[in-house]
Short mmCIF file of C-alpha atoms and ligand atoms in Angstrom, two decimals:
data_model
loop_
_atom_site.label_atom_id
_atom_site.label_comp_id
_atom_site.label_asym_id
_atom_site.label_seq_id
_atom_site.Cartn_x
_atom_site.Cartn_y
_atom_site.Cartn_z
CA UNK A 1 -9.35 15.19 -9.98
CA UNK A 2 -10.43 11.85 -11.45
CA UNK A 3 -10.17 8.51 -9.68
CA UNK A 4 -11.04 5.00 -10.82
CA UNK A 5 -13.67 3.90 -8.27
CA UNK A 6 -12.21 0.67 -6.88
CA UNK A 7 -15.41 -0.24 -5.04
CA UNK A 8 -17.05 -0.76 -8.45
CA UNK A 9 -14.35 -3.07 -9.82
CA UNK A 10 -14.33 -5.54 -11.45
CA UNK A 11 -17.95 -5.21 -12.61
CA UNK A 12 -17.64 -1.63 -13.85
CA UNK A 13 -14.87 0.84 -14.59
CA UNK A 14 -16.38 4.03 -13.20
CA UNK A 15 -14.36 7.23 -12.97
CA UNK A 16 -15.15 9.46 -10.06
CA UNK A 17 -14.70 13.23 -10.32
CA UNK A 18 -13.55 14.92 -7.10
CA UNK A 19 -14.30 18.64 -7.26
CA UNK A 20 -13.46 19.51 -3.65
CA UNK A 21 -10.95 18.17 -1.15
CA UNK A 22 -13.96 16.79 0.78
CA UNK A 23 -14.69 14.52 -2.22
CA UNK A 24 -11.10 13.21 -2.14
CA UNK A 25 -11.29 12.60 1.62
CA UNK A 26 -14.58 10.74 1.21
CA UNK A 27 -13.16 8.62 -1.64
CA UNK A 28 -10.25 7.58 0.61
CA UNK A 29 -12.54 6.90 3.58
CA UNK A 30 -14.91 4.78 1.46
CA UNK A 31 -11.90 2.97 -0.09
CA UNK A 32 -12.79 4.09 -3.60
CA UNK A 33 -9.05 4.67 -3.72
CA UNK A 34 -7.05 2.45 -1.37
CA UNK A 35 -3.62 0.89 -0.87
CA UNK A 36 -1.00 2.80 1.13
CA UNK A 37 0.85 4.58 -1.72
CA UNK A 38 -2.33 5.35 -3.71
CA UNK A 39 -3.98 6.86 -0.62
CA UNK A 40 -0.93 9.07 -0.05
CA UNK A 41 -0.68 10.29 -3.64
CA UNK A 42 -4.45 10.89 -3.88
CA UNK A 43 -4.19 12.98 -0.70
CA UNK A 44 -1.29 14.97 -2.19
CA UNK A 45 -3.43 15.86 -5.19
CA UNK A 46 -6.30 16.66 -2.79
CA UNK A 47 -4.11 19.31 -1.13
CA UNK A 48 -3.13 20.61 -4.57
CA UNK A 49 -6.82 20.78 -5.55
CA UNK A 50 -7.66 22.88 -2.49
CA UNK A 51 -4.68 25.20 -3.09
CA UNK A 52 -5.56 25.66 -6.77
CA UNK A 53 -9.19 26.44 -5.98
CA UNK A 54 -8.11 29.11 -3.49
CA UNK A 55 -5.59 30.56 -5.97
CA UNK A 56 -8.21 30.62 -8.75
CA UNK A 57 -10.32 32.89 -6.56
CA UNK A 58 -7.36 35.28 -6.31
CA UNK A 59 -6.30 34.23 -2.80
CA UNK A 60 -3.13 35.62 -1.27
CA UNK A 61 -0.14 33.42 -0.36
CA UNK A 62 -1.40 33.32 3.24
CA UNK A 63 -4.88 32.25 2.14
CA UNK A 64 -3.54 29.50 -0.17
CA UNK A 65 -1.35 28.30 2.70
CA UNK A 66 -4.40 28.20 4.97
CA UNK A 67 -6.41 26.27 2.35
CA UNK A 68 -3.61 23.70 1.98
CA UNK A 69 -3.29 23.31 5.75
CA UNK A 70 -7.05 22.83 6.17
CA UNK A 71 -7.12 20.28 3.34
CA UNK A 72 -4.23 18.39 4.90
CA UNK A 73 -6.00 18.30 8.25
CA UNK A 74 -9.14 16.89 6.64
CA UNK A 75 -7.20 14.25 4.67
CA UNK A 76 -5.21 13.16 7.76
CA UNK A 77 -8.48 12.05 9.35
CA UNK A 78 -9.43 9.57 6.65
CA UNK A 79 -7.52 6.36 7.38
CA UNK A 80 -5.12 5.94 10.31
CA UNK A 81 -2.87 2.95 9.58
CA UNK A 82 -0.93 3.60 6.35
CA UNK A 83 1.94 5.89 7.32
CA UNK A 84 2.71 7.16 3.82
CA UNK A 85 -0.39 9.38 3.98
CA UNK A 86 1.10 11.25 6.94
CA UNK A 87 4.62 11.31 5.45
CA UNK A 88 3.32 12.87 2.23
CA UNK A 89 1.24 15.47 4.07
CA UNK A 90 4.34 16.39 6.13
CA UNK A 91 6.42 16.68 2.95
CA UNK A 92 3.83 18.98 1.36
CA UNK A 93 3.75 21.15 4.48
CA UNK A 94 7.41 22.00 3.77
CA UNK A 95 6.29 23.20 0.33
CA UNK A 96 3.36 25.34 1.42
CA UNK A 97 5.35 26.84 4.28
CA UNK A 98 8.15 27.90 1.91
CA UNK A 99 8.63 31.61 2.64
CA UNK A 100 10.15 32.31 -0.79
CA UNK A 101 6.87 32.30 -2.76
CA UNK A 102 5.36 35.63 -3.76
CA UNK A 103 1.84 34.85 -5.03
CA UNK A 104 -1.03 32.51 -4.22
CA UNK A 105 -0.96 31.30 -7.83
CA UNK A 106 2.76 30.43 -7.63
CA UNK A 107 2.26 28.58 -4.35
CA UNK A 108 -0.58 26.48 -5.79
CA UNK A 109 1.68 25.62 -8.74
CA UNK A 110 4.51 24.59 -6.37
CA UNK A 111 2.15 22.30 -4.44
CA UNK A 112 0.85 20.75 -7.67
CA UNK A 113 4.40 20.12 -8.95
CA UNK A 114 5.30 18.53 -5.59
CA UNK A 115 2.28 16.20 -5.82
CA UNK A 116 3.31 15.25 -9.36
CA UNK A 117 6.87 14.51 -8.18
CA UNK A 118 5.51 12.29 -5.38
CA UNK A 119 3.46 10.34 -7.93
CA UNK A 120 6.43 9.91 -10.26
CA UNK A 121 8.69 8.80 -7.41
CA UNK A 122 6.19 6.15 -6.33
CA UNK A 123 6.17 4.62 -9.78
CA UNK A 124 10.01 4.54 -9.92
CA UNK A 125 10.25 3.11 -6.39
CA UNK A 126 7.86 0.29 -7.27
CA UNK A 127 9.88 -0.81 -10.26
CA UNK A 128 13.01 -0.98 -8.12
CA UNK A 129 11.18 -3.00 -5.45
CA UNK A 130 9.98 -5.37 -8.17
CA UNK A 131 13.44 -5.89 -9.54
CA UNK A 132 15.12 -6.40 -6.15
CA UNK A 133 12.40 -8.89 -5.26
CA UNK A 134 12.77 -10.84 -8.51
CA UNK A 135 16.50 -11.35 -7.94
CA UNK A 136 15.70 -13.34 -4.78
CA UNK A 137 14.65 -16.27 -6.95
CA UNK A 138 16.61 -18.17 -9.59
CA UNK A 139 13.95 -20.61 -10.80
CA UNK A 140 10.21 -20.38 -11.55
CA UNK A 141 8.37 -20.01 -8.23
CA UNK A 142 4.79 -20.15 -6.96
CA UNK A 143 4.02 -17.02 -4.95
CA UNK A 144 1.10 -16.57 -2.59
CA UNK A 145 -0.06 -12.99 -2.03
CA UNK A 146 -2.71 -11.21 0.04
CA UNK A 147 -4.85 -8.13 -0.62
CA UNK A 148 -4.09 -5.88 -3.61
CA UNK A 149 -0.66 -4.30 -3.89
CA UNK A 150 -0.63 -3.63 -7.62
CA UNK A 151 -1.09 -0.68 -9.95
CA UNK A 152 -4.44 0.04 -8.28
CA UNK A 153 -2.87 0.32 -4.82
CA UNK A 154 0.06 2.46 -5.96
CA UNK A 155 0.69 4.89 -8.79
CA UNK A 156 1.86 2.19 -11.19
CA UNK A 157 3.35 -1.34 -11.12
CA UNK A 158 2.86 -2.17 -7.45
CA UNK A 159 4.94 -3.42 -4.52
CA UNK A 160 4.33 -7.14 -3.78
CA UNK A 161 2.52 -7.32 -7.11
CA UNK A 162 5.48 -5.44 -8.60
CA UNK A 163 7.73 -8.31 -7.49
CA UNK A 164 5.28 -10.72 -9.15
CA UNK A 165 5.27 -8.61 -12.36
CA UNK A 166 9.10 -8.56 -12.44
CA UNK A 167 9.29 -12.32 -11.82
CA UNK A 168 6.84 -12.88 -14.69
CA UNK A 169 8.83 -10.62 -17.00
CA UNK A 170 12.03 -12.51 -16.16
CA UNK A 171 10.43 -15.94 -16.77
CA UNK A 172 10.71 -16.88 -13.08
CA UNK A 173 7.03 -17.09 -12.18
CA UNK A 174 5.31 -20.49 -12.11
CA UNK A 175 2.04 -19.05 -10.80
CA UNK A 176 0.34 -16.91 -8.17
CA UNK A 177 -2.06 -17.94 -5.43
CA UNK A 178 -4.32 -14.94 -4.78
CA UNK A 179 -6.09 -14.78 -1.40
CA UNK A 180 -9.60 -13.40 -1.88
CA UNK A 181 -8.96 -11.16 1.20
CA UNK A 182 -12.17 -11.06 3.20
CA UNK A 183 -14.11 -8.91 3.79
CA UNK A 184 -13.32 -6.18 1.24
CA UNK A 185 -12.18 -8.75 -1.34
CA UNK A 186 -9.24 -6.77 -2.67
CA UNK A 187 -7.70 -10.06 -3.88
CA UNK A 188 -10.79 -11.38 -5.67
CA UNK A 189 -11.93 -8.04 -7.09
CA UNK A 190 -8.69 -6.14 -7.72
CA UNK A 191 -5.64 -8.43 -7.81
CA UNK A 192 -7.47 -10.93 -10.03
CA UNK A 193 -8.52 -8.00 -12.28
CA UNK A 194 -4.91 -6.81 -12.63
CA UNK A 195 -3.39 -10.26 -13.18
CA UNK A 196 -5.98 -11.17 -15.81
CA UNK A 197 -5.24 -7.93 -17.67
CA UNK A 198 -1.52 -8.74 -17.64
CA UNK A 199 -1.92 -12.42 -18.57
CA UNK A 200 -0.06 -13.46 -15.43
CA UNK A 201 -0.98 -17.03 -14.40
CA UNK A 202 -2.86 -17.22 -11.09
CA UNK A 203 -5.55 -19.00 -9.10
CA UNK A 204 -7.94 -17.25 -6.75
CA UNK A 205 -8.27 -19.03 -3.40
CA UNK A 206 -10.32 -18.45 -0.27
CA UNK A 207 -8.19 -17.10 2.56
CA UNK A 208 -8.48 -20.36 4.49
CA UNK A 209 -7.01 -22.40 1.62
CA UNK A 210 -3.45 -21.13 2.14
CA UNK A 211 -2.60 -23.70 4.83
CA UNK A 212 -3.46 -26.78 2.77
CA UNK A 213 -1.56 -25.42 -0.23
CA UNK A 214 1.51 -24.90 1.93
CA UNK A 215 1.25 -28.37 3.40
CA UNK A 216 1.00 -29.78 -0.12
CA UNK A 217 4.26 -28.02 -1.10
CA UNK A 218 2.48 -25.73 -3.56
CA UNK A 219 3.79 -22.41 -2.21
CA UNK A 220 7.46 -21.39 -2.61
CA UNK A 221 7.16 -17.96 -0.98
CA UNK A 222 4.61 -15.47 0.36
CA UNK A 223 5.05 -11.85 -0.74
CA UNK A 224 2.83 -9.13 0.75
CA UNK A 225 2.83 -5.34 0.99
CA UNK A 226 2.80 -3.14 4.09
CA UNK A 227 0.94 -0.14 5.46
CA UNK A 228 3.37 0.73 8.24
CA UNK A 229 6.60 -0.85 9.45
CA UNK A 230 7.75 -0.10 13.00
CA UNK A 231 11.42 0.57 13.54
CA UNK A 232 11.88 -2.93 15.00
CA UNK A 233 10.44 -4.48 11.80
CA UNK A 234 6.94 -5.32 13.09
CA UNK A 235 4.71 -4.81 10.05
CA UNK A 236 1.08 -3.74 9.75
CA UNK A 237 -0.69 -4.99 6.63
CA UNK A 238 -4.14 -6.20 5.59
CA UNK A 239 -5.90 -8.39 8.15
CA UNK A 240 -4.90 -12.00 7.53
CA UNK A 241 -1.23 -11.22 6.85
CA UNK A 242 -0.09 -12.27 10.34
CA UNK A 243 -1.82 -15.64 9.96
CA UNK A 244 0.05 -16.23 6.70
CA UNK A 245 3.37 -15.42 8.39
CA UNK A 246 2.65 -17.92 11.16
CA UNK A 247 1.76 -20.56 8.56
CA UNK A 248 5.00 -19.83 6.68
CA UNK A 249 7.09 -20.34 9.81
CA UNK A 250 5.37 -23.70 10.50
CA UNK A 251 5.84 -24.89 6.92
CA UNK A 252 9.39 -23.50 6.44
CA UNK A 253 8.33 -21.11 3.67
CA UNK A 254 9.97 -17.66 3.24
CA UNK A 255 7.74 -14.69 4.06
CA UNK A 256 8.64 -11.41 2.34
CA UNK A 257 7.31 -7.87 2.83
CA UNK A 258 7.71 -5.64 -0.25
CA UNK A 259 7.35 -1.95 0.58
CA UNK A 260 8.90 1.46 -0.04
CA UNK A 261 11.31 2.80 2.60
CA UNK A 262 8.67 5.48 3.28
CA UNK A 263 6.59 2.73 4.91
CA UNK A 264 9.07 2.58 7.81
CA UNK A 265 7.82 4.79 10.63
CA UNK A 266 10.81 5.77 12.79
CA UNK A 267 8.43 7.09 15.45
CA UNK A 268 6.83 3.65 15.97
CA UNK A 269 9.12 1.63 18.26
CA UNK A 270 7.19 -1.60 17.65
CA UNK A 271 3.90 -2.94 16.35
CA UNK A 272 1.98 -1.85 19.44
CA UNK A 273 2.57 1.77 18.44
CA UNK A 274 0.82 1.29 15.08
CA UNK A 275 -2.82 2.48 15.05
CA UNK A 276 -5.05 -0.23 13.62
CA UNK A 277 -8.13 0.97 11.74
CA UNK A 278 -11.44 -0.65 12.66
CA UNK A 279 -14.10 -0.43 9.99
CA UNK A 280 -17.88 -0.60 9.90
CA UNK A 281 -19.64 -3.85 10.78
CA UNK A 282 -21.62 -3.92 7.53
CA UNK A 283 -18.42 -4.70 5.60
CA UNK A 284 -18.42 -8.07 7.40
CA UNK A 285 -22.16 -8.73 7.68
CA UNK A 286 -22.89 -7.94 4.01
CA UNK A 287 -21.43 -9.14 0.73
CA UNK A 288 -22.01 -6.74 -2.16
CA UNK A 289 -24.83 -5.12 -0.21
CA UNK A 290 -26.54 -8.46 0.62
CA UNK A 291 -26.83 -9.35 4.34
CA UNK A 292 -25.10 -12.64 5.21
CA UNK A 293 -25.47 -12.49 9.02
CA UNK A 294 -28.58 -12.03 11.17
CA UNK A 295 -29.48 -8.38 11.75
CA UNK A 296 -27.89 -7.12 14.96
CA UNK A 297 -24.90 -9.51 14.83
CA UNK A 298 -22.01 -8.02 16.87
CA UNK A 299 -18.83 -7.65 14.82
CA UNK A 300 -15.16 -6.87 15.44
CA UNK A 301 -13.55 -5.71 12.20
CA UNK A 302 -9.91 -4.60 12.36
CA UNK A 303 -8.78 -3.80 8.80
CA UNK A 304 -5.11 -4.60 9.50
CA UNK A 305 -2.95 -6.82 11.69
CA UNK A 306 0.68 -6.69 12.80
CA UNK A 307 3.18 -9.37 11.85
CA UNK A 308 6.05 -9.58 14.36
CA UNK A 309 9.44 -8.90 12.78
CA UNK A 310 10.86 -12.30 13.66
CA UNK A 311 8.38 -13.96 11.27
CA UNK A 312 9.63 -11.84 8.33
CA UNK A 313 12.35 -13.37 6.16
CA UNK A 314 13.23 -10.04 4.55
CA UNK A 315 11.96 -6.60 3.62
CA UNK A 316 12.17 -5.85 -0.10
CA UNK A 317 12.64 -2.11 -0.61
CA UNK A 318 13.65 0.19 -3.45
CA UNK A 319 17.18 0.19 -2.04
CA UNK A 320 17.61 -3.56 -1.80
CA UNK A 321 16.70 -6.52 0.38
CA UNK A 322 16.99 -6.26 4.14
CA UNK A 323 17.13 -9.81 5.55
CA UNK A 324 15.93 -10.65 9.09
CA UNK A 325 14.70 -7.14 9.95
CA UNK A 326 15.16 -6.02 13.53
CA UNK A 327 15.71 -2.66 15.19
CA UNK A 328 19.50 -2.59 14.84
CA UNK A 329 19.44 -3.67 11.21
CA UNK A 330 16.65 -1.23 10.30
CA UNK A 331 18.38 1.71 11.99
CA UNK A 332 21.67 0.80 10.21
CA UNK A 333 19.74 0.49 6.96
CA UNK A 334 18.10 3.91 7.39
CA UNK A 335 21.52 5.44 8.15
CA UNK A 336 22.97 3.72 5.08
CA UNK A 337 20.22 5.20 2.92
CA UNK A 338 20.96 8.66 4.28
CA UNK A 339 24.58 8.07 3.28
CA UNK A 340 23.44 6.70 -0.10
CA UNK A 341 21.49 9.89 -0.69
CA UNK A 342 24.87 11.59 -0.24
CA UNK A 343 26.54 9.35 -2.83
CA UNK A 344 27.06 5.75 -1.60
CA UNK A 345 25.66 2.67 -3.41
CA UNK A 346 22.67 0.35 -3.08
CA UNK A 347 22.60 -3.32 -2.22
CA UNK A 348 21.79 -6.12 0.16
CA UNK A 349 22.37 -5.93 3.88
O1 MRU B 401 -7.39 -1.40 3.25
P1 MRU B 401 -6.53 -1.31 2.03
O2 MRU B 401 -7.10 -1.97 0.83
O3 MRU B 401 -6.08 0.12 1.77
O4 MRU B 401 -5.23 -2.13 2.44
C1 MRU B 401 -4.19 -2.30 1.52
C2 MRU B 401 -3.09 -3.13 2.03
O5 MRU B 401 -3.12 -3.65 3.13
C3 MRU B 401 -1.88 -3.26 1.16
O6 MRU B 401 -1.27 -4.50 1.35
C4 MRU B 401 -0.88 -2.15 1.50
O7 MRU B 401 -1.52 -0.90 1.51
C5 MRU B 401 0.23 -2.10 0.54
S1 MRU B 401 -0.29 -1.51 -1.06
C6 MRU B 401 1.06 -1.40 -2.04
#
């Protein structure tokens, strides 16, 4: 399994070869692949890799099942916040527990096909999110975004960056303000890399510049992604997102969260139920391996924060735009999607 090593971007485009599920787990842990949907799809292929290796050694159905289960357990321990990882592992469990498979080889093939379907679905979902998001605006707008939510963070196209891509394609994008996103610099390293490649107009800013831009009337909307959305609409995303939402409320600027429906965790009643990953101190005390703080400096480094639902103007999903998310509206929306799966239409709520 080959992954573009995102820790090396933008300086070098290095492809990493994962030969064992342990390599995939390590790549996720080290954020060589990151972004909620990309983590989930990489994990799906990690399970497929383990199943195929077992099948290649002539393993029985039971042994391939055991290999898939062990791989899933290992991958579930990589990063705790993004819920899609856990949703995808649960979906694959249904596949490897299917009693109707008669050989280890056939089971490994089923798991691989399921991983491929998950990847394809992510790409389709992103395009729909992009298009729903673009129809929110009827004139060229200046969007501020945080972290990286583009092709690198997903399978293709992106979520918040998908909205930006669709706006650009439709001639409704005046420019993008890209937060550098301390300390991992996903904005500076990855979003800037993607936007330059696509010739989408943008400026890179330090995270603390957002407020003065808003005060100067230079931001029409903030669009960010999400790692997990509680059923009341509280949203976990990259650290710094909550601050942007507070700034938007003060300045009267709409704040949108663009994310697949699979980001909604029905088992999380509110933001307090979302586990927030804390990462190693050296990510804060070093920049590109160079120390920037005295040795021994104590650090607190949560990788995500939670934006309360009442600061969110709308969720932009593959099924449409859900304005003013709260528990009742999200539960109705989830029920509507279940009905839609049985034949009803899509649209705004
Ligand atoms: O720590 P990361 O880089 O995995 O965090 C990524 C984010 O917070 C993204 O905004 C989120 O995963 C959505 S990606 C489409």
